[in-house]
mmCIF file of C-alpha atoms in Angstrom:
data_model
loop_
_atom_site.group_PDB
_atom_site.id
_atom_site.type_symbol
_atom_site.label_atom_id
_atom_site.label_comp_id
_atom_site.label_asym_id
_atom_site.label_seq_id
_atom_site.Cartn_x
_atom_site.Cartn_y
_atom_site.Cartn_z
ATOM 1 C CA UNK G 1 93.536 -194.115 56.849
ATOM 2 C CA UNK G 2 94.841 -190.545 56.994
ATOM 3 C CA UNK G 3 98.495 -190.562 56.063
ATOM 4 C CA UNK G 4 101.289 -188.622 54.446
ATOM 5 C CA UNK G 5 103.674 -190.570 52.219
ATOM 6 C CA UNK G 6 107.307 -189.676 52.846
ATOM 7 C CA UNK G 7 110.451 -190.782 51.018
ATOM 8 C CA UNK G 8 113.764 -191.097 52.843
ATOM 9 C CA UNK G 9 117.255 -191.581 51.495
ATOM 10 C CA UNK G 10 119.782 -194.097 52.794
ATOM 11 C CA UNK G 11 120.758 -193.496 56.441
ATOM 12 C CA UNK G 12 118.502 -190.450 56.726
ATOM 13 C CA UNK G 13 117.072 -189.878 60.203
ATOM 14 C CA UNK G 14 113.283 -190.123 60.456
ATOM 15 C CA UNK G 15 113.032 -189.632 64.221
ATOM 16 C CA UNK G 16 115.672 -188.526 66.690
ATOM 17 C CA UNK G 17 116.171 -189.171 70.371
ATOM 18 C CA UNK G 18 114.126 -186.769 72.493
ATOM 19 C CA UNK G 19 111.630 -185.804 69.794
ATOM 20 C CA UNK G 20 107.961 -185.641 70.759
ATOM 21 C CA UNK G 21 106.236 -187.982 68.342
ATOM 22 C CA UNK G 22 102.712 -187.412 67.023
ATOM 23 C CA UNK G 23 102.514 -189.848 64.107
ATOM 24 C CA UNK G 24 103.388 -193.486 63.508
ATOM 25 C CA UNK G 25 105.772 -194.650 60.795
ATOM 26 C CA UNK G 26 104.166 -197.458 58.776
ATOM 27 C CA UNK G 27 106.915 -198.819 56.528
ATOM 28 C CA UNK G 28 105.806 -199.434 52.944
ATOM 29 C CA UNK G 29 109.121 -200.043 51.162
ATOM 30 C CA UNK G 30 112.710 -200.538 52.269
ATOM 31 C CA UNK G 31 114.032 -201.031 55.777
ATOM 32 C CA UNK G 32 114.243 -198.941 58.939
ATOM 33 C CA UNK G 33 116.389 -199.392 62.019
ATOM 34 C CA UNK G 34 116.459 -198.092 65.549
ATOM 35 C CA UNK G 35 119.955 -197.048 66.525
ATOM 36 C CA UNK G 36 121.541 -196.230 69.862
ATOM 37 C CA UNK G 37 121.543 -192.473 70.367
ATOM 38 C CA UNK G 38 124.121 -192.527 73.168
ATOM 39 C CA UNK G 39 126.943 -194.478 71.557
ATOM 40 C CA UNK G 40 129.322 -193.452 68.787
ATOM 41 C CA UNK G 41 129.293 -196.720 66.816
ATOM 42 C CA UNK G 42 125.729 -196.513 65.487
ATOM 43 C CA UNK G 43 124.682 -199.751 67.227
ATOM 44 C CA UNK G 44 121.521 -201.065 65.536
ATOM 45 C CA UNK G 45 118.994 -202.324 68.085
ATOM 46 C CA UNK G 46 116.170 -203.395 65.752
ATOM 47 C CA UNK G 47 115.244 -203.615 62.073
ATOM 48 C CA UNK G 48 111.793 -203.004 60.559
ATOM 49 C CA UNK G 49 110.577 -204.597 57.329
ATOM 50 C CA UNK G 50 107.663 -203.526 55.092
ATOM 51 C CA UNK G 51 104.361 -203.820 56.934
ATOM 52 C CA UNK G 52 105.871 -202.930 60.317
ATOM 53 C CA UNK G 53 104.975 -199.869 62.357
ATOM 54 C CA UNK G 54 108.496 -199.015 63.419
ATOM 55 C CA UNK G 55 107.506 -196.784 66.346
ATOM 56 C CA UNK G 56 104.330 -198.521 67.523
ATOM 57 C CA UNK G 57 105.389 -198.187 71.163
ATOM 58 C CA UNK G 58 105.075 -194.416 70.804
ATOM 59 C CA UNK G 59 101.304 -194.788 70.876
ATOM 60 C CA UNK G 60 101.673 -195.315 74.610
ATOM 61 C CA UNK G 61 104.904 -193.437 75.367
ATOM 62 C CA UNK G 62 105.249 -190.597 72.831
ATOM 63 C CA UNK G 63 108.846 -189.747 73.611
ATOM 64 C CA UNK G 64 111.465 -190.928 71.141
ATOM 65 C CA UNK G 65 114.141 -193.222 72.576
ATOM 66 C CA UNK G 66 117.000 -193.663 70.111
ATOM 67 C CA UNK G 67 117.200 -192.643 66.460
ATOM 68 C CA UNK G 68 115.022 -194.138 63.722
ATOM 69 C CA UNK G 69 117.161 -194.365 60.573
ATOM 70 C CA UNK G 70 116.433 -195.527 57.008
ATOM 71 C CA UNK G 71 118.606 -198.433 55.885
ATOM 72 C CA UNK G 72 118.775 -197.616 52.220
ATOM 73 C CA UNK G 73 115.949 -195.740 50.432
ATOM 74 C CA UNK G 74 112.624 -196.128 52.239
ATOM 75 C CA UNK G 75 108.982 -195.140 51.757
ATOM 76 C CA UNK G 76 106.929 -194.528 54.904
ATOM 77 C CA UNK G 77 103.271 -193.712 55.552
ATOM 78 C CA UNK G 78 103.099 -191.234 58.428
ATOM 79 C CA UNK G 79 99.839 -191.883 60.282
ATOM 80 C CA UNK G 80 98.597 -189.716 63.179
ATOM 81 C CA UNK G 81 98.634 -191.473 66.541
ATOM 82 C CA UNK G 82 95.013 -190.481 67.082
ATOM 83 C CA UNK G 83 93.906 -192.644 64.148
ATOM 84 C CA UNK G 84 95.173 -195.854 65.764
ATOM 85 C CA UNK G 85 93.955 -194.799 69.209
ATOM 86 C CA UNK G 86 90.448 -194.030 67.980
ATOM 87 C CA UNK G 87 90.348 -197.168 65.842
ATOM 88 C CA UNK G 88 91.443 -199.289 68.817
ATOM 89 C CA UNK G 89 88.518 -197.931 70.844
ATOM 90 C CA UNK G 90 86.028 -198.719 68.067
ATOM 91 C CA UNK G 91 87.496 -202.070 67.017
ATOM 92 C CA UNK G 92 88.483 -204.758 69.546
ATOM 93 C CA UNK G 93 90.051 -206.725 66.684
ATOM 94 C CA UNK G 94 92.315 -203.796 65.781
ATOM 95 C CA UNK G 95 93.203 -203.243 69.427
ATOM 96 C CA UNK G 96 94.197 -206.920 69.702
ATOM 97 C CA UNK G 97 96.236 -206.708 66.481
ATOM 98 C CA UNK G 98 98.245 -203.753 67.788
ATOM 99 C CA UNK G 99 98.811 -205.558 71.086
ATOM 100 C CA UNK G 100 100.039 -208.659 69.259
ATOM 101 C CA UNK G 101 102.437 -206.524 67.227
ATOM 102 C CA UNK G 102 103.823 -204.934 70.396
ATOM 103 C CA UNK G 103 104.281 -208.357 71.986
ATOM 104 C CA UNK G 104 106.029 -209.588 68.846
ATOM 105 C CA UNK G 105 108.363 -206.576 68.943
ATOM 106 C CA UNK G 106 109.232 -207.405 72.560
ATOM 107 C CA UNK G 107 109.883 -211.056 71.685
ATOM 108 C CA UNK G 108 112.206 -209.993 68.863
ATOM 109 C CA UNK G 109 114.081 -207.662 71.220
ATOM 110 C CA UNK G 110 114.563 -210.469 73.758
ATOM 111 C CA UNK G 111 115.912 -212.705 71.024
ATOM 112 C CA UNK G 112 118.307 -209.980 69.846
ATOM 113 C CA UNK G 113 119.633 -209.795 73.416
ATOM 114 C CA UNK G 114 120.249 -213.550 73.374
ATOM 115 C CA UNK G 115 121.831 -213.274 69.932
ATOM 116 C CA UNK G 116 124.363 -210.691 71.094
ATOM 117 C CA UNK G 117 125.010 -212.232 74.494
ATOM 118 C CA UNK G 118 125.372 -215.948 73.871
ATOM 119 C CA UNK G 119 126.217 -216.612 70.192
ATOM 120 C CA UNK G 120 129.466 -216.262 68.279
ATOM 121 C CA UNK G 121 129.732 -213.934 65.292
ATOM 122 C CA UNK G 122 128.975 -216.575 62.652
ATOM 123 C CA UNK G 123 125.851 -217.752 64.458
ATOM 124 C CA UNK G 124 124.736 -214.167 65.184
ATOM 125 C CA UNK G 125 124.860 -213.225 61.519
ATOM 126 C CA UNK G 126 123.186 -216.461 60.405
ATOM 127 C CA UNK G 127 120.397 -215.998 62.958
ATOM 128 C CA UNK G 128 119.764 -212.392 61.934
ATOM 129 C CA UNK G 129 119.591 -213.384 58.263
ATOM 130 C CA UNK G 130 117.137 -216.185 59.088
ATOM 131 C CA UNK G 131 114.942 -213.763 61.031
ATOM 132 C CA UNK G 132 114.886 -211.071 58.348
ATOM 133 C CA UNK G 133 114.198 -213.610 55.594
ATOM 134 C CA UNK G 134 111.319 -215.157 57.549
ATOM 135 C CA UNK G 135 109.772 -211.776 58.326
ATOM 136 C CA UNK G 136 109.997 -210.733 54.676
ATOM 137 C CA UNK G 137 108.381 -213.969 53.526
ATOM 138 C CA UNK G 138 105.589 -213.292 56.003
ATOM 139 C CA UNK G 139 104.617 -210.168 54.043
ATOM 140 C CA UNK G 140 104.966 -211.698 50.596
ATOM 141 C CA UNK G 141 108.605 -210.789 49.956
ATOM 142 C CA UNK G 142 111.834 -212.840 49.750
ATOM 143 C CA UNK G 143 110.340 -215.345 47.331
ATOM 144 C CA UNK G 144 112.749 -218.140 46.439
ATOM 145 C CA UNK G 145 114.897 -216.895 49.346
ATOM 146 C CA UNK G 146 116.053 -213.878 47.351
ATOM 147 C CA UNK G 147 115.751 -210.453 48.954
ATOM 148 C CA UNK G 148 116.954 -206.908 48.667
ATOM 149 C CA UNK G 149 119.762 -206.675 51.203
ATOM 150 C CA UNK G 150 118.463 -204.847 54.285
ATOM 151 C CA UNK G 151 121.898 -203.472 55.101
ATOM 152 C CA UNK G 152 125.448 -202.909 54.042
ATOM 153 C CA UNK G 153 128.130 -205.015 55.691
ATOM 154 C CA UNK G 154 128.813 -202.042 57.992
ATOM 155 C CA UNK G 155 125.132 -202.044 59.003
ATOM 156 C CA UNK G 156 125.333 -205.798 59.560
ATOM 157 C CA UNK G 157 128.314 -205.241 61.846
ATOM 158 C CA UNK G 158 126.354 -202.617 63.807
ATOM 159 C CA UNK G 159 123.399 -204.999 64.213
ATOM 160 C CA UNK G 160 125.572 -207.904 65.363
ATOM 161 C CA UNK G 161 127.977 -205.880 67.531
ATOM 162 C CA UNK G 162 131.071 -206.883 65.583
ATOM 163 C CA UNK G 163 133.580 -204.874 63.556
ATOM 164 C CA UNK G 164 133.002 -204.271 59.819
ATOM 165 C CA UNK G 165 136.128 -206.352 59.110
ATOM 166 C CA UNK G 166 134.747 -209.226 61.179
ATOM 167 C CA UNK G 167 131.378 -208.892 59.420
ATOM 168 C CA UNK G 168 133.097 -209.167 56.035
ATOM 169 C CA UNK G 169 134.985 -212.289 57.119
ATOM 170 C CA UNK G 170 131.773 -213.809 58.459
ATOM 171 C CA UNK G 171 129.932 -213.238 55.172
ATOM 172 C CA UNK G 172 132.873 -214.768 53.295
ATOM 173 C CA UNK G 173 132.676 -217.835 55.557
ATOM 174 C CA UNK G 174 128.935 -218.200 54.868
ATOM 175 C CA UNK G 175 129.726 -217.975 51.157
ATOM 176 C CA UNK G 176 132.437 -220.629 51.431
ATOM 177 C CA UNK G 177 129.894 -222.894 53.130
ATOM 178 C CA UNK G 178 127.568 -222.314 50.155
ATOM 179 C CA UNK G 179 124.859 -220.975 52.470
ATOM 180 C CA UNK G 180 124.315 -217.639 50.745
ATOM 181 C CA UNK G 181 125.273 -215.331 47.894
ATOM 182 C CA UNK G 182 125.595 -211.588 48.397
ATOM 183 C CA UNK G 183 125.910 -209.684 45.137
ATOM 184 C CA UNK G 184 125.543 -205.932 45.273
ATOM 185 C CA UNK G 185 122.208 -205.146 46.898
ATOM 186 C CA UNK G 186 120.760 -208.639 46.443
ATOM 187 C CA UNK G 187 121.046 -211.385 49.046
ATOM 188 C CA UNK G 188 120.166 -214.981 48.119
ATOM 189 C CA UNK G 189 119.980 -217.807 50.632
ATOM 190 C CA UNK G 190 121.469 -220.789 48.770
ATOM 191 C CA UNK G 191 120.907 -223.397 51.491
ATOM 192 C CA UNK G 192 118.017 -222.430 53.775
ATOM 193 C CA UNK G 193 118.000 -225.638 55.867
ATOM 194 C CA UNK G 194 121.766 -225.350 56.319
ATOM 195 C CA UNK G 195 121.511 -221.705 57.440
ATOM 196 C CA UNK G 196 118.718 -222.598 59.886
ATOM 197 C CA UNK G 197 120.818 -225.407 61.362
ATOM 198 C CA UNK G 198 123.853 -223.185 61.743
ATOM 199 C CA UNK G 199 121.815 -220.436 63.418
ATOM 200 C CA UNK G 200 119.749 -222.884 65.499
ATOM 201 C CA UNK G 201 116.875 -220.706 64.324
ATOM 202 C CA UNK G 202 113.397 -221.337 65.738
ATOM 203 C CA UNK G 203 110.878 -218.806 64.319
ATOM 204 C CA UNK G 204 108.319 -219.407 67.094
ATOM 205 C CA UNK G 205 109.150 -216.076 68.752
ATOM 206 C CA UNK G 206 108.009 -214.246 65.599
ATOM 207 C CA UNK G 207 104.432 -215.444 66.071
ATOM 208 C CA UNK G 208 104.161 -216.675 62.482
ATOM 209 C CA UNK G 209 102.032 -219.697 61.659
ATOM 210 C CA UNK G 210 104.208 -222.547 60.361
ATOM 211 C CA UNK G 211 104.067 -223.350 56.656
ATOM 212 C CA UNK G 212 106.212 -224.954 53.998
ATOM 213 C CA UNK G 213 109.329 -222.965 53.134
ATOM 214 C CA UNK G 214 110.028 -222.111 49.515
ATOM 215 C CA UNK G 215 106.403 -221.783 48.396
ATOM 216 C CA UNK G 216 104.846 -218.533 47.328
ATOM 217 C CA UNK G 217 104.617 -216.327 50.379
ATOM 218 C CA UNK G 218 101.393 -214.724 51.600
ATOM 219 C CA UNK G 219 100.924 -212.273 54.445
ATOM 220 C CA UNK G 220 100.148 -213.972 57.752
ATOM 221 C CA UNK G 221 99.709 -212.980 61.350
ATOM 222 C CA UNK G 222 99.632 -209.443 62.770
ATOM 223 C CA UNK G 223 101.378 -207.873 59.777
ATOM 224 C CA UNK G 224 98.418 -208.821 57.589
ATOM 225 C CA UNK G 225 96.087 -206.483 59.484
ATOM 226 C CA UNK G 226 98.406 -203.520 59.133
ATOM 227 C CA UNK G 227 99.169 -204.244 55.482
ATOM 228 C CA UNK G 228 95.426 -204.279 54.806
ATOM 229 C CA UNK G 229 95.110 -200.786 56.285
ATOM 230 C CA UNK G 230 97.633 -199.463 53.766
#
C-alpha cells in the first residue's frame, strides 16, 4: 500500500474545511476527531480510533467538511485515494469492506445524534466511554478495560455538548460510583457492567460480533481488513 507516514501533535489540524482532499488518513496510533468548522466551541462530531480511515467518505465526495484534528499525538498513514478506488475495482471483498465501514460510520453518527438529543450528561458521557472502549477492544487495544484517554476533559465536553465544568463534575460522579478511574492520560473502567447499565449501551450499531468481555481482544469486523493493509 503506497503511503506516507505523518506524525501530528496534540490538537494539530490534519484537514481543514474546504480543502480538496486527495489522500485518505488511516489512523495508526492515537485518536482523531472531526470538529465543527462553523462554530466557536470546537464541537466534536466524531472520534476515530486506530484502524479507522477517518475521512473515508472523501473517496466519494473529495471536499472536506469540518476540520480533522488530532486528539493528542497521532500517527497517520496518508494513502492516495486512487489506491482504494483501484483496489475496490479489482477486489469485490475490499469494496464490500469499505462499504461496511462507511455504513458503520453512519450508524455511529446516528447514535451520536441520539446521545446528544435524548440523554442527560451523565448518560451521554457513560455511553461515549462505552463506545470508545468497545471500538478499541475491537482492534486489540483497551485490554483489561484500561486505555489511553482519547481526550482531555475539555475534549470530552466538546464531544458531549456540555461545559468543561459540567464534564468535570460528571467524571467525578462516575468516580464516586466506582465505575471508572481517570489518572493522567490513562482511563480504566472499574465496573464495565455497571457502566453499560448506566449508559444503556447496546453495541449492535457498531457491527461488532459479540464475544465475552474482559478476554484478550482480537481485531474483528471491518477494521480487521484495514488493519491488515497497514
